[in-house]
Coordinates of C-alpha atoms and ligand atoms in Angstrom, one line a residue:
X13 CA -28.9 -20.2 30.1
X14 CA -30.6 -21.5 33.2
X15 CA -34.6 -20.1 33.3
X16 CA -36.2 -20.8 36.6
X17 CA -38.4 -18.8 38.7
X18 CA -36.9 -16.9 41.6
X19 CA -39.1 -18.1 44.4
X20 CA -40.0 -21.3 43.7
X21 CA -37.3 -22.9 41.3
X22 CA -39.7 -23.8 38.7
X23 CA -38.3 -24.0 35.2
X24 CA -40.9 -23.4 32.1
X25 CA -41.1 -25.4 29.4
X26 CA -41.1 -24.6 25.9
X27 CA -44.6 -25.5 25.9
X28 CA -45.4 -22.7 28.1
X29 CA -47.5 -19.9 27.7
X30 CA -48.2 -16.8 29.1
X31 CA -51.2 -14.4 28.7
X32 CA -51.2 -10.8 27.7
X33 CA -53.7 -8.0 28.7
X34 CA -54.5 -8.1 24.6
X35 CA -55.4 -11.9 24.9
X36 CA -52.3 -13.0 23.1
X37 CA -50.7 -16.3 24.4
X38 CA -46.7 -16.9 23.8
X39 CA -43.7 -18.3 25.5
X40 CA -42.2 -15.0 27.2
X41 CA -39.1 -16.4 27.6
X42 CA -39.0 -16.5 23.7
X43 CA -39.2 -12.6 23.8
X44 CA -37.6 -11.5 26.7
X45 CA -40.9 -10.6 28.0
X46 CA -42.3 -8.4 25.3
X47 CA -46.0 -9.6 23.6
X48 CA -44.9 -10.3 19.7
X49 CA -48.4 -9.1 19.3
X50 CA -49.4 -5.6 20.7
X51 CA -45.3 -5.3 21.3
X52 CA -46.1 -4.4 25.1
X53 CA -43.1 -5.4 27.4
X54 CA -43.7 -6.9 30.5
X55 CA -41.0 -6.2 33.3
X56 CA -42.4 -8.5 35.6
X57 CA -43.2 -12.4 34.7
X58 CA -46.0 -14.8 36.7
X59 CA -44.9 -18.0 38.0
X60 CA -47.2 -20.6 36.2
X61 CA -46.4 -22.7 39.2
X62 CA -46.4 -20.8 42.4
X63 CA -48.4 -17.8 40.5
X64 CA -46.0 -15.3 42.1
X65 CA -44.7 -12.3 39.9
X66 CA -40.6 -11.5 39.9
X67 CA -38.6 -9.3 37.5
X68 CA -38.2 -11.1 34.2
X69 CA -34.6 -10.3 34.4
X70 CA -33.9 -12.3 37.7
X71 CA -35.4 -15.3 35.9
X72 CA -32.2 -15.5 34.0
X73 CA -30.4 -17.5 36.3
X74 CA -27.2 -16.6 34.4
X75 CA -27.1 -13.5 34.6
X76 CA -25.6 -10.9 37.5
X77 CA -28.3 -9.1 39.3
X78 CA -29.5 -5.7 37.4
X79 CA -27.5 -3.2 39.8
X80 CA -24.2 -5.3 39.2
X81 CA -24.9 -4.5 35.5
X82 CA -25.8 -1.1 35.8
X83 CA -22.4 0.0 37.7
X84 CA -20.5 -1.5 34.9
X85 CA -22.2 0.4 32.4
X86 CA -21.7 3.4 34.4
X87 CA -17.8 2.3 34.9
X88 CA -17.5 1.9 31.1
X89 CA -19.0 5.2 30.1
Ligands
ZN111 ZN1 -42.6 -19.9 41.2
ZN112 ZN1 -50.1 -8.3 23.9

């Protein structure tokens, strides 16, 4: 699984951390975005490098884009 910002192409590091509104610091990549401490899920993610936010999801490089996804959940149901 490829992790990489969408706007800039920067990849975190295990050793990175993010900051959550409850002072909390983690790797959100580690959690899918969600703070292991007040459990609050964060949709969007902060480039550490270019400080831009983008939807956690389309920092899985990997994966299709979320409307792909959601027509074959619909398809399948
Ligand atoms: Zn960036
Ligand atoms: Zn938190």
């Amino acid at each position: 699984m490829r992790i990489a910002c969408p706007q800039c192409e920067w990849e975190p590091t295990a050793s990175a951390r993010w900051t959550c509104r409850c002072g909390h610091a983690w790797n959100t990549f580690d959690t899918g975005g969600k703070c292991p401490k007040c459990q609050t899920v964060w949709r969007d993610t902060q480039c550490l490098a270019c400080t831009r936010w983008s939807k956690h999801h389309d920092w899985y490089r990997d994966l299709p884009p979320v409307d792909a996804l959601l027509e074959e959940t619909e398809a399948a149901a």
